[in-house]
Structures are given as C-alpha cells and as structure tokens.
CSV table of C-alpha atoms in Angstrom, one decimal:
chain,number,residue,atom,x,y,z
A,1,MET,CA,31.2,82.0,-28.1
A,2,LEU,CA,28.9,84.9,-28.0
A,3,ASP,CA,31.2,88.5,-27.7
A,4,ASP,CA,30.8,91.0,-24.8
A,5,PRO,CA,27.6,92.6,-26.0
A,6,CYS,CA,29.3,96.1,-25.0
A,7,ASN,CA,31.9,95.4,-27.2
A,8,LEU,CA,29.8,94.6,-29.9
A,9,LEU,CA,27.4,98.0,-28.9
A,10,GLN,CA,31.0,100.2,-29.2
A,11,GLY,CA,32.1,98.4,-32.6
A,12,SER,CA,28.4,99.3,-33.9
A,13,PHE,CA,29.5,103.1,-34.0
A,14,ASN,CA,32.1,102.2,-37.4
A,15,PHE,CA,28.9,101.0,-39.1
A,16,GLN,CA,28.8,103.3,-42.2
A,17,LYS,CA,32.9,103.0,-42.2
A,18,ASN,CA,32.8,99.1,-42.9
A,19,PRO,CA,28.7,97.8,-43.6
A,20,ILE,CA,30.9,93.6,-43.6
A,21,PHE,CA,31.5,94.4,-40.1
A,22,ALA,CA,28.7,96.0,-38.7
A,23,LYS,CA,26.1,93.3,-40.0
A,24,LYS,CA,28.6,90.5,-38.5
A,25,ASN,CA,28.2,93.0,-35.6
A,26,MET,CA,24.2,94.0,-36.0
A,27,LYS,CA,24.0,89.6,-35.6
A,28,LYS,CA,25.9,89.0,-33.4
A,29,LEU,CA,24.6,91.4,-30.1
A,30,PHE,CA,20.7,89.3,-32.0
A,31,GLN,CA,22.1,87.0,-30.9
A,32,ALA,CA,23.8,87.6,-27.6
A,33,PHE,CA,20.2,89.6,-26.8
A,34,PHE,CA,18.1,86.7,-27.3
A,35,PHE,CA,20.4,84.8,-25.4
A,36,LEU,CA,20.0,87.4,-22.9
A,37,LEU,CA,16.3,87.4,-22.7
A,38,ALA,CA,15.8,83.8,-22.9
A,39,VAL,CA,18.1,83.4,-19.7
A,40,LEU,CA,16.2,86.2,-18.3
A,41,LEU,CA,12.8,84.5,-18.4
A,42,PHE,CA,14.2,81.3,-17.9
A,43,SER,CA,15.0,82.2,-14.5
A,44,GLN,CA,11.8,83.7,-13.8
A,45,ALA,CA,9.1,81.6,-15.1
A,46,LYS,CA,10.3,78.5,-12.1
A,47,GLU,CA,8.3,78.1,-9.2
A,48,VAL,CA,10.7,75.4,-6.5
A,49,ILE,CA,8.6,73.3,-4.1
A,50,LYS,CA,9.6,74.2,-0.6
A,51,PHE,CA,10.6,71.1,1.5
A,52,LYS,CA,9.4,73.3,5.1
A,53,GLY,CA,9.4,71.3,8.0
A,54,ASN,CA,9.9,67.8,9.6
A,55,ILE,CA,8.5,64.5,8.8
A,56,THR,CA,8.0,63.1,12.5
A,57,ARG,CA,9.9,61.1,13.7
A,58,PHE,CA,8.7,58.2,15.6
A,59,ASP,CA,11.0,56.8,18.4
A,60,ASP,CA,10.2,53.5,18.1
A,61,VAL,CA,10.5,52.8,14.3
A,62,THR,CA,14.1,54.8,13.0
A,63,TYR,CA,15.8,54.3,9.4
A,64,LYS,CA,19.3,54.7,8.9
A,65,ASP,CA,19.1,56.3,5.3
A,66,PHE,CA,16.0,57.4,2.6
A,67,LYS,CA,16.0,57.3,-0.9
A,68,VAL,CA,14.1,58.3,-3.7
A,69,LEU,CA,13.9,56.4,-6.9
A,70,ASP,CA,12.2,58.5,-9.4
A,71,GLN,CA,10.8,56.5,-11.8
A,72,ARG,CA,8.7,59.3,-13.4
A,73,GLN,CA,7.7,58.5,-17.0
A,74,ASN,CA,7.1,62.5,-17.7
A,75,GLN,CA,9.2,64.7,-15.4
A,76,SER,CA,7.4,67.6,-15.6
A,77,ILE,CA,4.9,68.0,-12.8
A,78,GLY,CA,3.6,70.9,-14.5
A,79,VAL,CA,3.4,74.4,-15.8
A,80,LEU,CA,0.5,76.7,-14.3
A,81,PRO,CA,-0.6,80.0,-13.6
A,82,PHE,CA,0.5,81.9,-10.6
A,83,GLY,CA,-0.2,85.7,-8.4
A,84,GLU,CA,-2.7,88.4,-9.9
A,85,SER,CA,-1.1,88.2,-13.0
A,86,LYS,CA,-1.7,84.1,-13.4
A,87,GLU,CA,2.3,84.4,-14.2
A,88,MET,CA,3.3,80.5,-16.4
A,89,LYS,CA,5.9,79.1,-14.2
A,90,GLU,CA,7.2,75.3,-14.1
A,91,VAL,CA,7.0,74.5,-11.3
A,92,ILE,CA,10.5,72.4,-10.5
A,93,PHE,CA,12.3,70.8,-7.5
A,94,PRO,CA,14.7,72.9,-5.8
A,95,THR,CA,17.2,70.3,-6.8
A,96,THR,CA,16.5,66.8,-7.6
A,97,PRO,CA,13.6,64.3,-5.8
A,98,GLU,CA,17.0,62.2,-5.1
A,99,ASN,CA,18.7,64.6,-3.3
A,100,ASP,CA,15.7,66.5,-1.9
A,101,PHE,CA,14.0,64.1,-0.6
A,102,LYS,CA,17.4,63.4,1.1
A,103,VAL,CA,17.7,65.9,3.1
A,104,TRP,CA,14.2,67.0,3.9
A,105,TYR,CA,14.1,63.6,5.9
A,106,ASP,CA,17.6,63.9,7.2
A,107,LYS,CA,17.0,66.9,8.6
A,108,GLY,CA,14.1,65.7,11.2
A,109,ASN,CA,15.2,61.6,11.4
A,110,SER,CA,17.5,60.1,14.1
A,111,LEU,CA,18.8,58.4,11.0
A,112,SER,CA,20.3,55.0,14.1
A,113,GLY,CA,18.1,52.2,12.2
A,114,GLN,CA,18.8,49.0,11.0
A,115,ASN,CA,17.0,49.3,8.1
A,116,GLU,CA,16.4,51.7,5.0
A,117,LEU,CA,13.5,53.4,4.0
A,118,LEU,CA,12.9,53.4,-0.7
A,119,LEU,CA,10.7,55.6,-2.0
A,120,ILE,CA,9.3,55.5,-5.5
A,121,LEU,CA,8.2,57.7,-7.2
A,122,LYS,CA,5.9,57.8,-10.2
A,123,ARG,CA,3.7,60.6,-10.9
A,124,LEU,CA,3.1,63.6,-10.2
A,125,LYS,CA,1.8,65.9,-12.2
A,126,LEU,CA,-0.1,69.5,-11.3
A,127,SER,CA,-2.8,70.9,-13.6
A,128,THR,CA,-5.4,73.8,-13.3
A,129,GLY,CA,-9.1,73.3,-14.5
A,130,GLU,CA,-12.6,75.7,-15.0
A,131,SER,CA,-13.0,78.6,-13.3
A,132,ASP,CA,-16.5,80.7,-11.7
A,133,GLY,CA,-14.5,83.8,-11.5
A,134,LYS,CA,-13.6,83.5,-7.8
A,135,LYS,CA,-12.0,80.0,-7.0
A,136,THR,CA,-10.4,77.3,-9.8
A,137,GLN,CA,-10.5,74.2,-10.1
A,138,GLY,CA,-7.0,72.2,-9.3
A,139,THR,CA,-5.9,68.9,-9.7
A,140,MET,CA,-2.6,66.9,-8.5
A,141,ASP,CA,-2.0,63.6,-9.9
A,142,PHE,CA,0.1,61.3,-7.2
A,143,SER,CA,1.5,58.1,-7.5
A,144,ALA,CA,4.2,56.4,-4.8
A,145,GLN,CA,5.4,54.1,-3.1
A,146,ILE,CA,7.2,53.0,-0.2
A,147,PHE,CA,9.6,49.8,0.5
A,148,GLN,CA,11.9,48.8,3.7
A,149,LYS,CA,15.5,47.7,2.2
A,150,GLU,CA,17.0,45.3,4.6
A,151,GLY,CA,20.3,44.6,3.1
A,152,ASP,CA,20.0,43.8,-0.9
A,153,GLN,CA,16.4,43.2,-0.3
A,154,TYR,CA,13.1,45.5,0.0
A,155,LYS,CA,9.9,44.9,1.1
A,156,PHE,CA,6.2,47.2,0.4
A,157,LEU,CA,5.4,49.1,2.6
A,158,TYR,CA,2.4,52.0,1.4
A,159,LYS,CA,1.3,53.3,-2.0
A,160,LYS,CA,-1.0,56.0,-2.3
A,161,ASP,CA,-1.9,55.8,-6.2
A,162,THR,CA,-4.9,59.4,-6.8
A,163,VAL,CA,-6.0,62.2,-7.6
A,164,PHE,CA,-6.0,65.1,-5.7
A,165,SER,CA,-8.8,67.5,-5.9
A,166,PHE,CA,-8.3,71.5,-4.8
A,167,GLN,CA,-10.0,74.8,-5.3
A,168,ASP,CA,-9.1,77.7,-4.7
A,169,LYS,CA,-8.3,81.5,-6.1
A,170,ASP,CA,-5.1,80.7,-5.5
A,171,VAL,CA,-5.4,76.5,-6.4
A,172,SER,CA,-1.1,76.7,-8.0
A,173,GLU,CA,-0.1,78.6,-4.7
A,174,LEU,CA,-2.4,75.8,-2.9
A,175,MET,CA,-1.2,73.1,-4.7
A,176,VAL,CA,2.4,73.7,-4.6
A,177,LYS,CA,2.2,74.2,-0.2
A,178,ASN,CA,0.7,70.8,0.0
A,179,ILE,CA,3.1,68.7,-2.2
A,180,PRO,CA,5.6,68.4,1.0
A,181,VAL,CA,2.4,68.0,3.3
A,182,ILE,CA,0.9,64.9,0.6
A,183,PHE,CA,4.5,62.8,1.3
A,184,SER,CA,4.9,64.0,4.4
A,185,VAL,CA,1.6,62.1,5.3
A,186,PHE,CA,2.5,59.5,3.2
A,187,ILE,CA,5.8,58.5,4.8
A,188,LYS,CA,4.6,58.9,8.3
A,189,LYS,CA,1.8,56.5,6.4
A,190,ALA,CA,4.2,54.0,6.3
A,191,TYR,CA,6.4,54.0,9.7
A,192,THR,CA,2.6,52.4,11.4
A,193,LEU,CA,2.6,49.2,8.6
A,194,GLU,CA,4.1,46.0,8.9
A,195,PRO,CA,6.3,45.4,5.3
A,196,ILE,CA,4.6,42.6,3.7
A,197,GLN,CA,7.0,39.7,3.5
A,198,ASN,CA,7.7,39.5,-0.1
A,199,VAL,CA,11.2,39.7,-0.6
A,200,VAL,CA,12.5,41.1,-3.5
A,201,THR,CA,15.8,42.1,-5.4
A,202,LEU,CA,16.2,45.8,-7.0
A,203,ASN,CA,15.3,44.9,-10.4
A,204,ASP,CA,11.9,43.6,-9.9
A,205,LEU,CA,11.8,47.1,-8.4
A,206,SER,CA,11.2,48.7,-11.6
A,207,ASP,CA,8.3,46.6,-12.5
A,208,TYR,CA,7.0,45.4,-9.2
A,209,GLU,CA,3.4,44.8,-10.3
A,210,ALA,CA,4.9,42.2,-13.0
A,211,TYR,CA,6.2,40.6,-10.2
A,212,LEU,CA,3.3,40.0,-8.2
A,213,ARG,CA,1.9,39.1,-10.9
A,214,SER,CA,3.9,36.2,-11.7
A,215,THR,CA,4.0,35.0,-8.3
A,216,TYR,CA,0.2,35.1,-7.5
A,217,THR,CA,-1.4,32.1,-7.3
A,218,ALA,CA,-4.8,33.6,-8.6
A,219,PHE,CA,-3.2,34.6,-12.2
A,220,LYS,CA,-1.0,32.0,-12.5
A,221,ASN,CA,-4.4,29.1,-12.2
A,222,GLU,CA,-6.9,29.2,-14.6
A,223,GLN,CA,-9.2,27.8,-12.1
A,224,LEU,CA,-9.9,29.9,-8.9
A,225,LYS,CA,-11.3,28.3,-5.5
A,226,ASP,CA,-14.6,28.8,-4.7
A,227,GLY,CA,-14.9,30.6,-0.9
A,228,ILE,CA,-14.7,33.3,0.7
A,229,TYR,CA,-12.0,35.7,0.6
A,230,PRO,CA,-11.7,38.7,3.6
A,231,ASN,CA,-8.8,40.7,2.5
A,232,PHE,CA,-6.8,41.3,-1.1
A,233,THR,CA,-3.8,39.2,-0.3
A,234,SER,CA,-6.0,35.9,0.8
A,235,PHE,CA,-7.7,36.1,-2.9
A,236,PHE,CA,-5.0,36.9,-4.5
A,237,ASN,CA,-3.5,34.2,-2.9
A,238,GLN,CA,-6.0,31.8,-3.5
A,239,ASN,CA,-6.3,31.1,0.4
A,240,PRO,CA,-10.4,31.1,1.7
A,241,LEU,CA,-12.0,31.1,5.1
A,242,GLN,CA,-11.4,27.3,6.0
A,243,GLY,CA,-14.2,25.5,6.7
A,244,SER,CA,-17.6,24.8,4.1
A,245,TYR,CA,-19.4,28.6,3.9
A,246,VAL,CA,-23.1,28.7,2.5
A,247,LEU,CA,-24.1,32.0,1.0
A,248,GLU,CA,-26.7,33.4,2.2
A,249,ARG,CA,-29.1,35.8,-0.3
A,250,ASN,CA,-32.0,38.0,0.0
A,251,ASN,CA,-35.4,38.3,-1.8
A,252,ARG,CA,-33.6,40.3,-4.8
A,253,GLY,CA,-30.6,37.3,-4.8
A,254,GLU,CA,-27.6,40.3,-3.3
A,255,VAL,CA,-25.0,37.9,-1.4
A,256,THR,CA,-25.7,39.3,2.3
A,257,LYS,CA,-24.2,37.0,4.5
A,258,ALA,CA,-22.0,34.1,4.4
A,259,ILE,CA,-22.9,30.8,7.7
A,260,LYS,CA,-20.7,28.0,8.5
A,261,SER,CA,-22.0,25.0,10.7
A,262,GLU,CA,-19.7,22.8,12.2
A,263,ASN,CA,-19.8,21.6,15.9
A,264,GLY,CA,-23.3,22.6,15.9
A,265,LYS,CA,-22.2,26.1,16.1
A,266,LYS,CA,-23.5,28.3,13.4
A,267,GLU,CA,-20.5,30.7,12.0
A,268,LYS,CA,-21.3,33.9,10.5
A,269,ILE,CA,-19.4,36.4,8.2
A,270,SER,CA,-21.6,39.6,7.1
A,271,SER,CA,-21.3,40.6,3.3
A,272,ASN,CA,-19.8,43.5,4.4
A,273,LYS,CA,-16.4,41.6,6.1
A,274,MET,CA,-15.6,40.1,2.7
A,275,PHE,CA,-13.3,41.5,0.1
A,276,ALA,CA,-15.0,38.7,-2.3
A,277,TYR,CA,-15.9,35.4,-3.0
A,278,ILE,CA,-16.0,32.7,-5.8
A,279,GLU,CA,-18.9,30.4,-6.3
A,280,ASN,CA,-18.2,28.4,-9.5
A,281,GLY,CA,-15.1,29.4,-10.3
A,282,LYS,CA,-16.4,33.5,-10.6
A,283,ALA,CA,-15.7,36.0,-8.8
A,284,TYR,CA,-17.3,38.8,-7.3
A,285,LYS,CA,-16.4,42.0,-5.4
A,286,LYS,CA,-17.6,43.6,-3.0
A,287,THR,CA,-18.8,47.7,-3.6
A,288,MET,CA,-20.2,50.1,-2.2
A,289,SER,CA,-23.5,48.8,-3.9
A,290,GLY,CA,-23.5,45.3,-3.9
A,291,PHE,CA,-21.5,42.2,-5.3
A,292,ILE,CA,-20.3,43.3,-9.2
A,293,GLU,CA,-18.1,40.7,-10.8
A,294,LEU,CA,-14.5,40.5,-10.9
A,295,SER,CA,-12.9,40.3,-14.3
A,296,LYS,CA,-9.6,39.1,-15.5
A,297,ASN,CA,-7.2,39.8,-18.6
A,298,GLU,CA,-3.0,40.8,-19.5
A,299,ASN,CA,-3.5,43.5,-16.9
A,300,GLY,CA,-4.3,41.9,-13.9
A,301,PHE,CA,-8.3,41.7,-12.0
A,302,TYR,CA,-11.3,45.0,-12.8
A,303,ILE,CA,-14.5,45.0,-12.6
A,304,LYS,CA,-17.4,46.3,-15.5
A,305,ALA,CA,-18.5,49.8,-13.3
A,306,ASN,CA,-18.3,53.6,-12.8
A,307,ARG,CA,-17.0,55.4,-9.7
A,308,GLY,CA,-21.1,56.6,-9.0
A,309,GLN,CA,-21.3,52.4,-7.7
A,310,ILE,CA,-17.7,51.4,-5.4
A,311,LEU,CA,-16.3,55.8,-4.3
A,312,PRO,CA,-18.4,57.9,-2.5
A,313,VAL,CA,-19.0,61.5,-3.7
A,314,GLN,CA,-16.2,63.2,-1.6
A,315,TYR,CA,-16.4,67.5,-0.8
A,316,ASN,CA,-13.0,67.2,-1.8
A,317,SER,CA,-10.8,64.3,-1.9
A,318,ALA,CA,-7.2,66.0,-0.8
A,319,TYR,CA,-8.5,66.9,2.0
A,320,GLY,CA,-10.4,63.7,3.7
A,321,MET,CA,-7.3,61.0,3.4
A,322,PHE,CA,-4.2,63.8,4.3
A,323,GLY,CA,-5.6,66.6,5.9
A,324,LEU,CA,-4.1,69.3,3.3
A,325,ILE,CA,-3.7,72.8,4.0
A,326,GLY,CA,-6.6,75.6,2.6
A,327,ALA,CA,-9.1,73.1,3.2
A,328,VAL,CA,-13.0,74.4,2.4
A,329,ALA,CA,-15.6,72.1,2.9
A,330,GLY,CA,-18.3,73.7,-0.3
A,331,SER,CA,-22.1,73.0,-0.3
A,332,ILE,CA,-22.1,70.1,-2.9
A,333,ASP,CA,-25.4,68.7,-2.9
A,334,GLN,CA,-24.2,64.6,-2.6
A,335,ALA,CA,-26.9,62.7,-3.2
A,336,ALA,CA,-27.1,65.3,-6.8
A,337,LYS,CA,-24.1,64.2,-7.0
A,338,GLN,CA,-24.1,60.5,-6.1
A,339,LYS,CA,-26.8,59.4,-8.6
A,340,LYS,CA,-25.2,61.4,-11.8
A,341,MET,CA,-21.9,59.5,-11.3
A,342,LYS,CA,-24.0,56.4,-11.3
A,343,THR,CA,-25.2,57.3,-15.4
A,344,GLU,CA,-21.8,57.2,-16.3
A,345,GLU,CA,-20.8,55.0,-18.1
A,346,LYS,CA,-19.5,51.8,-17.3
A,347,GLU,CA,-15.5,51.3,-18.0
A,348,GLU,CA,-12.6,48.5,-16.6
A,349,ILE,CA,-11.5,49.5,-13.3
A,350,TYR,CA,-8.9,47.5,-12.1
A,351,ILE,CA,-7.8,46.0,-8.3
A,352,ASP,CA,-4.3,47.8,-7.0
A,353,LEU,CA,-1.7,44.6,-6.3
A,354,LEU,CA,-0.7,46.7,-3.7
A,355,THR,CA,-3.4,47.3,-2.0
A,356,GLY,CA,-6.5,46.1,-3.1
A,357,GLU,CA,-7.7,49.8,-4.1
A,358,TYR,CA,-9.7,50.8,-6.8
A,359,ASP,CA,-6.7,51.9,-9.4
A,360,PHE,CA,-7.5,54.0,-12.3
A,361,SER,CA,-4.2,54.3,-13.5
A,362,ASN,CA,-5.2,52.2,-16.9
A,363,ASN,CA,-8.3,53.9,-17.5
C-alpha cells in the first residue's frame, strides 16, 4: 500500500542527510503522484448515459419484471470528443446494463402482469466520423432483441439490428442523449406485438439464430417448395399459399403478379405483396428493384446486391423510425445519392431470421 503523499513530502527534507532514504522516498512520491493523477484523469474521462423519463406504460399490456442479458462481445460503447474542447471521454452505463435498465423500467411501469420481459443487448457502439467544420457525422451501431418470458420459456417479440446516422455540431452529446430514446421506442414497440410461438429455453437464447436455423424447414430441406410466399415466416417454414398460382411477367421478363384460377374465379396477387416466390426450386426475393435470386450457405439465405438496389436513400436513418431528438432534415439530393449507391460493389446481404429484414451484420 502506498504511503501518504504528505508523509513522503515531509521526509524529503532529509534527502541530504540520508541519500538512500531520500531516493526511496522520492520513488514513493512519484508513485503516489502518478497514481493520484491517473485516478483524477480516469474520473474526468467518463460520459455517463442518463436514463431520463419513463417508458410509457400500457394499461392493457403489463409485465411483472424486466431483465437484461448483456451479450455484447465488445463492452466498450465508445470514446468520443465532447464539449468545445473536444475532450475525449468514454461513454459508460451508470452502473451495469442489467441494473440500469431494470431501475429505469420499474420507475414507469406497474409491474403487475403475469409474464416478464427479457432484453438481449447484442451491440451498442458509438463512433464519430467526418466533419465539415460545422457539423460532425456520427453513427450508433445498435442491435437488441426482446423476448416474453412465460415461466421458464421464452417467446420472441422484436428485434432491431441497424446503424443509426447522426449529424450535428455536438454529435457526441446528441448520440448519448438519444440512447434512452432508442431503447424506450424499442421496448414500447415490443408491447404492440404478439409473441412468435417458437418456445425456447434460456440456453437456446445464447444463439437464437442458430436455434432457428436448426428448426426452420427451409434450412433442413435441400429442395425448396415451389410457390408464392407472402411473408418471411411462410418462406422459412416452407408454407406457400395454397393453390396453383401462375406467374405473370411483363415484356422485360419481370414478375408482376401471380394468378390462381379456381371454380371460374381468378385471384391475383401483386408482386408487391410477395416476400418471395420459388420457381423450379429457385427462390427469388422481392426488393425495390424487382426480384433478386436468393442463395443459401451456412450463414443463411442471402441476395447478391448493393444497398442502392434494396434500400431507399433517407435524410437520416435514425430519425425516420425512432423519432429521435435533435432531428434536422439536411438538403440531400436523394436521386443522385441513390444512383451513386446503385453503382457500389455488390455484396452478400442476408435475410434476418427473426424479422425478415436485411441483416448487414455479416458484412
């Protein structure tokens, strides 16, 4: 244990009388000084997330408990510049995610339901990028899942896996301020959804996607079943619409609709209402640029495309869905940016097993 620095200073007046003693005390003095300096710097270099406000309670949807399972491989949220001096600070939770979310949730909810909520935190990473001198770009890599717990079993409710974009003069402050906003909207979204009836245990949640790959028919069967699939669950479970549908194409060979004739009546399904169709054992996924062939490997089903082909350009990806604070719609030439995105190199873009959305986490 280090000596008291004051005692060391007092002993230093005897340096000339006892050089050996002086050398030892000087060493201890420097140790104490650098230790105190490190403690001081450490305490000043933190930016704590403030969980202000309440998660709006729903009278018809209540839960008796809220728990968090932190599965982040990278526990660091980020070290970012703050304030006019752009001091580098590490963004941290007040205590732990498990404790902080529970205290925050309990404060605004009645906790009177029969079941529990479990939030699995996969990723939370902040970073800053380019600056034009007035505003700086920032990103929040966010991934979380939420389940309803009934006894010892869990049912999936909702997942969000995305990268939010920010642009502001004080972008670090803006991102940290929006962390509770994003989680609040995320949890409230789960309130509005019915749980998927795939019942799993806590052990299965360690890698829920791997569990689904082992249960979905599309992964177990080598040959895919021809037909029209209105949503991602019907595709992965290989349950096409009943009846013999015939695909109709335009003069460019693009599928525009599917038609079923039965008992003298025709039923038409627009391509916009299809998640995918399978023809001669080959699957094709509907995108905003038309149907693109689906392939499969050990990681899942994917299309070979670039983001310009499947995602529309937005002013700011963070503000559109989550209604974040500090939103400023910049003047962006969307048509030009969309055209540029379509020239980018194509990549393997996977279909998320939980939501049917595009999953870029494998890229």
